[in-house]
Amino acid sequence: MKDNSVDDIDKLDSSDQNNPAPQQQHEGDGLHRLLVPDARDLPLIPPSAVESNFVSYFAPDFIKPGHDQYVYRHANGLCVIGLAPTHVAFKDSGGITAVDFNVGRSDRSVLKVTGKRKKNAQQFEPNTALCKVCTNDDSYIVRCCVKGSLLEVNDRLIKLPGR
């Protein structure tokens, strides 16, 4: 009977590690590539919160060319609506001077939605007017673009309309 010494066991273990099966080595490389991305493939600037959390839609207006809008839709159904950079309000001299949410029968800026079920939210159709954007030369109606409930308006647009 032969006694295996500690040295013999270490030699056996190291020989197993040096010559792993080709299939095991291939699986390990693939797994490593999946778990650890190559630094050359990463973007120079990380995506913004809007890019990573929202799906962007462009809503061109075919009836009035140049009155284009965008819709950012979150996975939970929340939509953010705004004017596209190609909208004619941005091209007017002096830029946007005022945003008025008093359109139609009610002032949308005083809307207070409460509770889990969003009580007091106004129901809108895609052609419902959200607000009126004013410039030095003209004023433009901003439409809803999607069917849904208005939960809140951006109060900062009233105070600082040009930003």
Coordinates of N, CA, C and O in Angstrom, one line a residue:
M1 N 0.8 -1.2 0.0 CA 0.0 0.0 0.0 C 0.9 1.2 0.0 O 1.9 1.3 0.7
K2 N 0.4 2.2 -0.8 CA 1.2 3.4 -0.9 C 0.5 4.6 -0.2 O -0.6 4.8 -0.4
D3 N 1.3 5.3 0.6 CA 0.7 6.5 1.3 C 0.9 7.7 0.3 O 1.9 7.9 -0.2
N4 N -0.2 8.4 0.1 CA -0.2 9.6 -0.7 C 0.2 10.8 0.3 O -0.4 11.0 1.2
S5 N 1.3 11.4 -0.1 CA 1.8 12.5 0.7 C 1.1 13.8 0.3 O 0.4 13.8 -0.8
V6 N 1.2 14.8 1.0 CA 0.6 16.1 0.7 C 1.2 16.6 -0.6 O 0.5 17.2 -1.5
D7 N 2.4 16.4 -0.9 CA 3.1 16.8 -2.1 C 2.5 16.2 -3.3 O 2.3 16.8 -4.4
D8 N 2.2 14.9 -3.2 CA 1.6 14.2 -4.4 C 0.2 14.7 -4.7 O -0.2 14.8 -5.8
I9 N -0.6 15.0 -3.6 CA -2.0 15.5 -3.8 C -1.9 16.9 -4.5 O -2.7 17.2 -5.4
D10 N -1.0 17.8 -4.0 CA -0.8 19.1 -4.6 C -0.5 19.0 -6.1 O -1.0 19.8 -6.9
K11 N 0.4 18.0 -6.5 CA 0.7 17.8 -7.9 C -0.5 17.4 -8.7 O -0.7 17.9 -9.8
L12 N -1.3 16.5 -8.1 CA -2.5 16.1 -8.9 C -3.5 17.3 -9.1 O -4.0 17.4 -10.1
D13 N -3.7 18.1 -8.0 CA -4.6 19.2 -8.1 C -4.1 20.2 -9.1 O -4.8 20.8 -9.9
S14 N -2.8 20.5 -9.1 CA -2.3 21.5 -10.0 C -2.3 21.0 -11.5 O -2.5 21.8 -12.4
S15 N -2.1 19.7 -11.7 CA -2.2 19.2 -13.0 C -3.6 19.3 -13.6 O -3.8 19.5 -14.8
D16 N -4.6 19.1 -12.7 CA -6.0 19.2 -13.2 C -6.3 20.6 -13.5 O -7.1 20.9 -14.5
Q17 N -5.8 21.6 -12.8 CA -6.1 23.0 -13.1 C -5.4 23.5 -14.4 O -5.9 24.3 -15.1
N18 N -4.2 23.0 -14.7 CA -3.5 23.4 -15.8 C -4.1 22.8 -17.1 O -4.0 23.4 -18.2
N19 N -4.7 21.7 -17.1 CA -5.3 21.1 -18.3 C -6.8 20.8 -18.1 O -7.2 19.7 -18.0
P20 N -7.6 21.9 -18.0 CA -9.0 21.6 -17.9 C -9.6 21.1 -19.3 O -8.9 21.2 -20.3
A21 N -10.7 20.5 -19.2 CA -11.3 20.0 -20.5 C -11.6 21.2 -21.4 O -11.9 22.3 -21.0
P22 N -11.4 21.0 -22.7 CA -11.6 22.1 -23.7 C -13.0 22.7 -23.6 O -13.2 23.9 -23.8
Q23 N -14.0 21.8 -23.3 CA -15.4 22.3 -23.3 C -15.6 23.2 -22.1 O -16.2 24.3 -22.2
Q24 N -15.0 22.9 -20.9 CA -15.1 23.7 -19.7 C -14.4 25.1 -19.9 O -15.0 26.1 -19.5
Q25 N -13.3 25.1 -20.6 CA -12.6 26.3 -20.9 C -13.5 27.2 -21.8 O -13.6 28.4 -21.6
H26 N -14.1 26.7 -22.8 CA -14.9 27.4 -23.7 C -16.1 28.0 -23.0 O -16.5 29.1 -23.3
E27 N -16.8 27.2 -22.2 CA -18.0 27.7 -21.4 C -17.6 28.9 -20.5 O -18.3 29.8 -20.4
G28 N -16.4 28.8 -19.9 CA -16.0 29.8 -19.0 C -15.7 31.1 -19.7 O -16.0 32.2 -19.2
D29 N -15.1 31.0 -20.9 CA -14.9 32.3 -21.7 C -16.2 32.9 -22.1 O -16.3 34.2 -22.0
G30 N -17.2 32.2 -22.5 CA -18.5 32.7 -22.9 C -19.2 33.4 -21.8 O -19.8 34.4 -21.9
L31 N -19.1 32.7 -20.6 CA -19.8 33.2 -19.4 C -19.1 34.5 -19.0 O -19.7 35.5 -18.6
H32 N -17.8 34.5 -19.1 CA -17.0 35.7 -18.7 C -17.4 36.9 -19.6 O -17.5 38.0 -19.2
R33 N -17.5 36.6 -20.9 CA -17.9 37.7 -21.9 C -19.3 38.2 -21.6 O -19.6 39.4 -21.8
L34 N -20.2 37.4 -21.1 CA -21.6 37.8 -20.8 C -21.6 38.6 -19.5 O -22.3 39.6 -19.4
L35 N -20.8 38.2 -18.5 CA -20.9 38.9 -17.2 C -20.0 40.2 -17.2 O -20.4 41.1 -16.5
V36 N -18.9 40.2 -17.9 CA -18.0 41.3 -17.8 C -17.9 41.9 -19.2 O -17.3 41.3 -20.1
P37 N -18.5 43.1 -19.4 CA -18.5 43.6 -20.8 C -17.1 44.2 -21.1 O -16.3 44.5 -20.2
D38 N -16.8 44.2 -22.4 CA -15.6 44.8 -22.8 C -15.7 46.3 -22.7 O -16.6 46.9 -23.1
A39 N -14.7 46.9 -22.1 CA -14.7 48.3 -21.9 C -14.8 49.1 -23.2 O -15.3 50.3 -23.2
R40 N -14.3 48.6 -24.3 CA -14.4 49.3 -25.6 C -15.8 49.3 -26.1 O -16.1 50.2 -27.0
D41 N -16.7 48.4 -25.7 CA -18.1 48.4 -26.1 C -19.0 49.4 -25.3 O -20.1 49.6 -25.7
L42 N -18.5 49.9 -24.2 CA -19.3 50.7 -23.4 C -19.4 52.1 -24.0 O -18.5 52.6 -24.6
P43 N -20.6 52.8 -23.8 CA -20.7 54.2 -24.4 C -19.8 55.1 -23.6 O -19.6 54.9 -22.4
L44 N -19.4 56.2 -24.3 CA -18.6 57.2 -23.6 C -19.4 57.9 -22.5 O -18.9 58.3 -21.5
I45 N -20.7 58.2 -22.8 CA -21.6 58.9 -21.9 C -22.7 57.9 -21.6 O -23.3 57.4 -22.5
P46 N -23.0 57.7 -20.3 CA -24.1 56.8 -20.0 C -25.4 57.4 -20.4 O -25.6 58.6 -20.5
P47 N -26.4 56.5 -20.7 CA -27.7 57.0 -21.2 C -28.4 57.8 -20.1 O -28.2 57.5 -18.9
S48 N -29.2 58.8 -20.5 CA -29.9 59.6 -19.5 C -31.1 58.8 -19.0 O -31.4 57.8 -19.5
A49 N -31.7 59.4 -17.9 CA -32.8 58.7 -17.3 C -34.0 58.6 -18.3 O -34.7 57.6 -18.3
V50 N -34.1 59.6 -19.2 CA -35.2 59.6 -20.2 C -34.9 58.5 -21.2 O -35.8 57.7 -21.5
E51 N -33.7 58.4 -21.6 CA -33.4 57.4 -22.6 C -33.5 55.9 -22.1 O -33.9 55.0 -22.8
S52 N -33.2 55.7 -20.8 CA -33.2 54.4 -20.3 C -34.6 54.0 -19.7 O -34.9 52.8 -19.6
N53 N -35.4 55.0 -19.3 CA -36.7 54.6 -18.7 C -37.9 54.9 -19.5 O -39.0 54.4 -19.2
F54 N -37.8 55.6 -20.6 CA -39.0 56.0 -21.4 C -38.8 55.6 -22.9 O -37.6 55.5 -23.3
V55 N -39.9 55.3 -23.5 CA -39.9 55.1 -25.0 C -40.3 56.4 -25.6 O -41.3 57.0 -25.2
S56 N -39.6 56.8 -26.6 CA -39.8 58.1 -27.2 C -40.7 58.0 -28.5 O -40.4 57.1 -29.3
Y57 N -41.7 58.8 -28.6 CA -42.5 58.8 -29.8 C -42.5 60.3 -30.3 O -42.5 61.2 -29.6
F58 N -42.5 60.4 -31.6 CA -42.6 61.7 -32.3 C -44.0 61.8 -32.9 O -44.4 60.9 -33.6
A59 N -44.7 62.9 -32.6 CA -46.0 63.1 -33.0 C -46.1 64.2 -34.0 O -46.3 65.4 -33.6
P60 N -45.9 64.0 -35.3 CA -46.0 65.1 -36.3 C -47.4 65.5 -36.5 O -48.3 64.7 -36.4
D61 N -47.6 66.7 -36.8 CA -49.0 67.3 -37.1 C -49.1 67.4 -38.6 O -48.4 68.3 -39.2
F62 N -49.9 66.6 -39.2 CA -50.0 66.7 -40.7 C -51.0 67.7 -41.1 O -50.9 68.2 -42.3
I63 N -51.9 68.2 -40.2 CA -52.9 69.2 -40.6 C -52.2 70.6 -40.6 O -52.4 71.4 -41.5
K64 N -51.4 70.8 -39.5 CA -50.6 72.1 -39.4 C -49.1 71.7 -39.4 O -48.6 71.4 -38.3
P65 N -48.5 71.7 -40.5 CA -47.0 71.4 -40.5 C -46.2 72.3 -39.6 O -46.4 73.5 -39.5
G66 N -45.3 71.7 -38.9 CA -44.5 72.4 -38.0 C -44.9 72.4 -36.5 O -44.2 72.9 -35.7
H67 N -46.2 71.9 -36.3 CA -46.7 71.8 -34.9 C -46.4 70.4 -34.3 O -47.3 69.8 -33.8
D68 N -45.2 70.0 -34.4 CA -44.8 68.7 -34.0 C -44.6 68.6 -32.5 O -44.2 69.5 -31.8
Q69 N -44.9 67.4 -31.9 CA -44.7 67.2 -30.5 C -44.1 65.8 -30.2 O -43.9 65.0 -31.2
Y70 N -43.6 65.6 -29.0 CA -43.1 64.3 -28.6 C -43.9 63.8 -27.5 O -44.6 64.5 -26.7
V71 N -43.8 62.4 -27.3 CA -44.5 61.8 -26.2 C -43.4 60.8 -25.6 O -42.9 59.9 -26.4
Y72 N -43.1 60.9 -24.3 CA -42.3 59.9 -23.7 C -43.2 59.0 -22.9 O -43.9 59.5 -22.0
R73 N -43.1 57.7 -23.1 CA -44.0 56.8 -22.4 C -43.2 55.9 -21.5 O -42.3 55.2 -22.0
H74 N -43.6 55.8 -20.3 CA -42.9 54.9 -19.3 C -43.6 53.6 -19.3 O -44.8 53.5 -19.7
A75 N -42.9 52.6 -18.8 CA -43.5 51.2 -18.7 C -44.8 51.1 -17.9 O -45.7 50.3 -18.1
N76 N -44.9 52.0 -16.9 CA -46.1 52.0 -16.0 C -47.3 52.8 -16.6 O -48.3 52.9 -16.0
G77 N -47.1 53.3 -17.9 CA -48.2 54.0 -18.6 C -48.2 55.5 -18.5 O -48.9 56.1 -19.2
L78 N -47.3 56.0 -17.7 CA -47.2 57.5 -17.6 C -46.6 58.0 -18.9 O -45.7 57.5 -19.4
C79 N -47.2 59.1 -19.4 CA -46.8 59.8 -20.6 C -46.4 61.2 -20.3 O -47.1 61.9 -19.5
V80 N -45.3 61.7 -20.8 CA -44.9 63.1 -20.7 C -45.0 63.6 -22.1 O -44.4 63.1 -23.1
I81 N -45.7 64.8 -22.3 CA -45.9 65.4 -23.6 C -45.2 66.7 -23.6 O -45.3 67.5 -22.7
G82 N -44.6 67.0 -24.8 CA -43.9 68.3 -24.9 C -43.8 68.7 -26.4 O -44.2 67.9 -27.3
L83 N -43.3 69.8 -26.6 CA -43.1 70.3 -28.0 C -41.7 69.8 -28.5 O -40.7 69.8 -27.8
A84 N -41.8 69.3 -29.7 CA -40.6 68.8 -30.4 C -39.7 69.9 -30.7 O -40.1 71.1 -30.9
P85 N -38.4 69.7 -30.9 CA -37.5 70.8 -31.2 C -37.8 71.4 -32.6 O -37.3 72.5 -32.8
T86 N -38.5 70.7 -33.4 CA -38.9 71.2 -34.7 C -40.1 72.1 -34.7 O -40.6 72.5 -35.8
H87 N -40.7 72.3 -33.6 CA -42.0 73.0 -33.5 C -41.7 74.5 -33.9 O -40.7 75.1 -33.6
V88 N -42.7 75.1 -34.5 CA -42.5 76.5 -35.0 C -42.4 77.5 -33.9 O -41.9 78.6 -34.1
A89 N -42.9 77.2 -32.7 CA -42.8 78.1 -31.6 C -41.4 78.4 -31.2 O -41.0 79.5 -30.8
F90 N -40.5 77.5 -31.4 CA -39.1 77.7 -31.1 C -38.4 78.5 -32.2 O -37.3 79.0 -31.9
K91 N -39.0 78.6 -33.3 CA -38.3 79.3 -34.5 C -38.8 80.7 -34.5 O -38.2 81.5 -35.2
D92 N -39.8 81.1 -33.8 CA -40.3 82.5 -33.8 C -39.3 83.4 -33.1 O -38.6 83.0 -32.2
S93 N -39.3 84.6 -33.5 CA -38.3 85.6 -32.9 C -38.7 85.9 -31.5 O -39.9 86.0 -31.1
G94 N -37.8 85.9 -30.6 CA -38.0 86.1 -29.2 C -38.3 84.8 -28.4 O -38.3 84.8 -27.2
G95 N -38.6 83.7 -29.1 CA -38.8 82.4 -28.4 C -40.2 82.4 -27.7 O -41.1 83.3 -28.0
I96 N -40.4 81.5 -26.8 CA -41.6 81.3 -26.1 C -41.7 82.3 -25.0 O -40.7 82.4 -24.1
T97 N -42.8 83.1 -24.9 CA -42.9 84.1 -23.9 C -43.8 83.8 -22.7 O -43.7 84.3 -21.6
A98 N -44.8 82.9 -23.0 CA -45.8 82.5 -22.0 C -46.4 81.1 -22.3 O -46.5 80.8 -23.5
V99 N -46.7 80.4 -21.3 CA -47.5 79.2 -21.4 C -48.7 79.3 -20.5 O -48.7 79.6 -19.3
D100 N -49.9 79.2 -21.2 CA -51.2 79.4 -20.5 C -51.9 78.1 -20.5 O -52.3 77.5 -21.5
F101 N -52.2 77.6 -19.3 CA -53.0 76.3 -19.1 C -54.5 76.6 -18.9 O -55.2 75.6 -18.7
N102 N -54.9 77.8 -19.1 CA -56.3 78.1 -19.0 C -56.9 78.0 -20.4 O -57.1 79.0 -21.1
V103 N -57.2 76.8 -20.8 CA -57.7 76.5 -22.1 C -59.0 75.8 -22.0 O -59.1 74.9 -21.1
G104 N -60.0 76.2 -22.7 CA -61.3 75.5 -22.6 C -62.1 76.0 -21.5 O -62.1 77.2 -21.1
R105 N -62.7 75.0 -20.8 CA -63.6 75.4 -19.7 C -62.9 75.5 -18.3 O -63.5 76.0 -17.4
S106 N -61.7 75.0 -18.2 CA -61.1 75.0 -16.9 C -59.6 75.4 -17.0 O -59.0 75.2 -18.0
D107 N -59.0 75.8 -15.9 CA -57.6 76.1 -15.8 C -56.9 74.8 -15.3 O -57.1 74.3 -14.2
R108 N -56.1 74.2 -16.2 CA -55.5 73.0 -15.9 C -54.3 73.1 -14.9 O -53.9 72.1 -14.3
S109 N -53.8 74.3 -14.6 CA -52.7 74.4 -13.7 C -53.2 74.3 -12.2 O -52.4 74.1 -11.4
V110 N -54.5 74.5 -12.0 CA -55.0 74.4 -10.6 C -55.5 73.0 -10.3 O -56.1 72.8 -9.2
L111 N -55.3 72.1 -11.2 CA -55.8 70.7 -11.0 C -55.1 70.1 -9.9 O -53.8 70.1 -9.8
K112 N -55.8 69.5 -8.9 CA -55.2 68.7 -7.8 C -55.7 67.3 -7.8 O -56.9 67.0 -7.5
V113 N -54.8 66.4 -8.2 CA -55.2 65.0 -8.2 C -54.7 64.3 -6.9 O -53.6 64.6 -6.5
T114 N -55.6 63.5 -6.3 CA -55.3 62.9 -5.0 C -55.5 61.4 -5.0 O -56.4 60.9 -5.8
G115 N -54.8 60.7 -4.2 CA -55.1 59.3 -3.9 C -54.5 58.3 -4.9 O -54.0 58.7 -5.9
K116 N -54.7 57.1 -4.5 CA -54.2 56.0 -5.3 C -54.9 55.9 -6.6 O -54.3 55.5 -7.7
R117 N -56.2 56.2 -6.6 CA -57.0 56.1 -7.9 C -57.0 57.4 -8.7 O -57.8 57.5 -9.6
K118 N -56.2 58.3 -8.3 CA -56.1 59.6 -9.0 C -57.4 60.3 -9.2 O -57.8 60.7 -10.3
K119 N -58.0 60.6 -8.1 CA -59.3 61.2 -8.1 C -59.1 62.7 -8.6 O -58.2 63.3 -8.3
N120 N -60.1 63.2 -9.3 CA -60.2 64.5 -9.9 C -59.3 64.7 -11.1 O -59.1 65.8 -11.6
A121 N -58.8 63.6 -11.7 CA -58.0 63.7 -12.9 C -58.9 64.0 -14.1 O -60.0 63.4 -14.2
Q122 N -58.5 64.9 -15.0 CA -59.3 65.2 -16.1 C -59.0 64.1 -17.2 O -57.9 63.8 -17.5
Q123 N -60.1 63.6 -17.8 CA -59.9 62.6 -18.9 C -59.8 63.4 -20.3 O -60.6 64.3 -20.5
F124 N -58.8 63.0 -21.0 CA -58.5 63.7 -22.3 C -58.5 62.7 -23.4 O -58.1 61.5 -23.3
E125 N -58.8 63.2 -24.6 CA -58.8 62.5 -25.9 C -57.5 63.0 -26.6 O -56.9 64.1 -26.2
P126 N -57.1 62.4 -27.7 CA -55.8 62.8 -28.3 C -55.9 64.2 -28.9 O -54.9 64.9 -29.0
N127 N -57.1 64.7 -29.2 CA -57.2 66.1 -29.8 C -57.5 67.2 -28.8 O -57.7 68.3 -29.1
T128 N -57.6 66.8 -27.5 CA -57.9 67.8 -26.5 C -56.7 68.8 -26.3 O -55.5 68.4 -26.3
A129 N -57.0 70.1 -26.1 CA -56.0 71.1 -25.9 C -55.5 71.0 -24.5 O -56.2 71.0 -23.5
L130 N -54.2 71.0 -24.4 CA -53.5 71.0 -23.0 C -53.2 72.4 -22.6 O -53.5 72.7 -21.4
C131 N -52.6 73.2 -23.5 CA -52.2 74.5 -23.1 C -52.0 75.3 -24.4 O -52.1 74.8 -25.5
K132 N -51.8 76.6 -24.1 CA -51.5 77.6 -25.2 C -50.1 78.1 -25.0 O -49.8 78.6 -23.9
V133 N -49.3 78.0 -26.0 CA -47.9 78.5 -26.0 C -47.9 79.8 -26.8 O -48.2 79.8 -27.9
C134 N -47.4 80.9 -26.1 CA -47.4 82.2 -26.8 C -46.0 82.6 -27.1 O -45.0 82.4 -26.3
T135 N -45.8 83.2 -28.2 CA -44.6 83.9 -28.6 C -44.8 85.3 -28.9 O -46.0 85.8 -28.7
N136 N -43.8 86.1 -29.3 CA -44.0 87.5 -29.6 C -45.0 87.7 -30.7 O -45.7 88.7 -30.8
D137 N -44.9 86.8 -31.7 CA -45.7 86.9 -32.9 C -47.0 86.2 -32.9 O -48.0 86.7 -33.6
D138 N -47.1 85.1 -32.3 CA -48.3 84.2 -32.4 C -48.5 83.4 -31.2 O -47.7 83.4 -30.3
S139 N -49.6 82.6 -31.2 CA -49.8 81.6 -30.1 C -50.2 80.3 -30.7 O -50.8 80.2 -31.8
Y140 N -49.8 79.2 -30.1 CA -50.0 77.8 -30.6 C -50.7 77.0 -29.5 O -50.4 77.1 -28.3
I141 N -51.7 76.2 -30.0 CA -52.4 75.2 -29.1 C -51.6 73.9 -29.1 O -51.2 73.4 -30.1
V142 N -51.3 73.4 -27.9 CA -50.6 72.1 -27.7 C -51.7 71.1 -27.4 O -52.5 71.3 -26.5
R143 N -51.7 70.0 -28.2 CA -52.7 69.0 -28.1 C -52.2 67.8 -27.2 O -51.0 67.7 -27.0
C144 N -53.1 67.0 -26.7 CA -52.7 65.9 -25.8 C -52.0 64.8 -26.5 O -51.1 64.1 -25.9
C145 N -52.3 64.4 -27.8 CA -51.7 63.4 -28.6 C -52.0 61.9 -28.1 O -51.8 61.0 -28.9
V146 N -52.4 61.7 -26.9 CA -52.8 60.4 -26.5 C -54.0 60.4 -25.6 O -54.4 61.5 -25.1
K147 N -54.7 59.3 -25.5 CA -55.9 59.3 -24.7 C -55.5 58.9 -23.2 O -54.7 58.0 -23.0
G148 N -55.9 59.7 -22.3 CA -55.5 59.5 -20.9 C -56.0 60.5 -19.9 O -56.9 61.3 -20.3
S149 N -55.5 60.5 -18.7 CA -55.9 61.4 -17.7 C -54.7 62.3 -17.4 O -53.6 61.9 -17.3
L150 N -55.1 63.6 -17.2 CA -54.1 64.6 -16.8 C -53.8 64.5 -15.3 O -54.7 64.8 -14.5
L151 N -52.6 64.2 -14.9 CA -52.3 64.1 -13.5 C -51.7 65.4 -12.9 O -52.0 65.8 -11.8
E152 N -50.8 66.0 -13.7 CA -50.3 67.3 -13.3 C -49.7 68.0 -14.4 O -49.4 67.4 -15.5
V153 N -49.4 69.3 -14.3 CA -48.8 70.1 -15.2 C -47.5 70.6 -14.6 O -47.3 70.6 -13.4
N154 N -46.5 71.0 -15.5 CA -45.2 71.5 -15.0 C -45.4 73.0 -14.7 O -45.5 73.8 -15.6
D155 N -45.5 73.3 -13.4 CA -45.7 74.7 -13.0 C -44.5 75.6 -13.4 O -44.6 76.8 -13.5
R156 N -43.3 75.0 -13.5 CA -42.1 75.8 -13.9 C -42.3 76.4 -15.3 O -41.7 77.4 -15.6
L157 N -43.2 75.8 -16.1 CA -43.4 76.4 -17.5 C -44.2 77.7 -17.3 O -44.0 78.6 -18.2
I158 N -45.0 77.9 -16.3 CA -45.7 79.1 -16.1 C -44.7 80.2 -15.6 O -44.8 81.4 -16.1
K159 N -43.8 79.9 -14.7 CA -42.9 80.9 -14.2 C -41.7 81.2 -15.1 O -41.4 82.4 -15.3
L160 N -41.2 80.2 -15.8 CA -40.1 80.4 -16.7 C -40.4 79.7 -18.0 O -39.9 78.7 -18.4
P161 N -41.2 80.4 -18.9 CA -41.7 79.8 -20.1 C -40.6 79.6 -21.1 O -40.7 78.7 -22.0
G162 N -39.5 80.4 -21.1 CA -38.5 80.3 -22.1 C -37.5 79.2 -21.9 O -36.7 78.9 -22.8
R163 N -37.5 78.5 -20.8 CA -36.5 77.5 -20.5 C -37.0 76.1 -20.9 O -37.9 75.5 -20.9

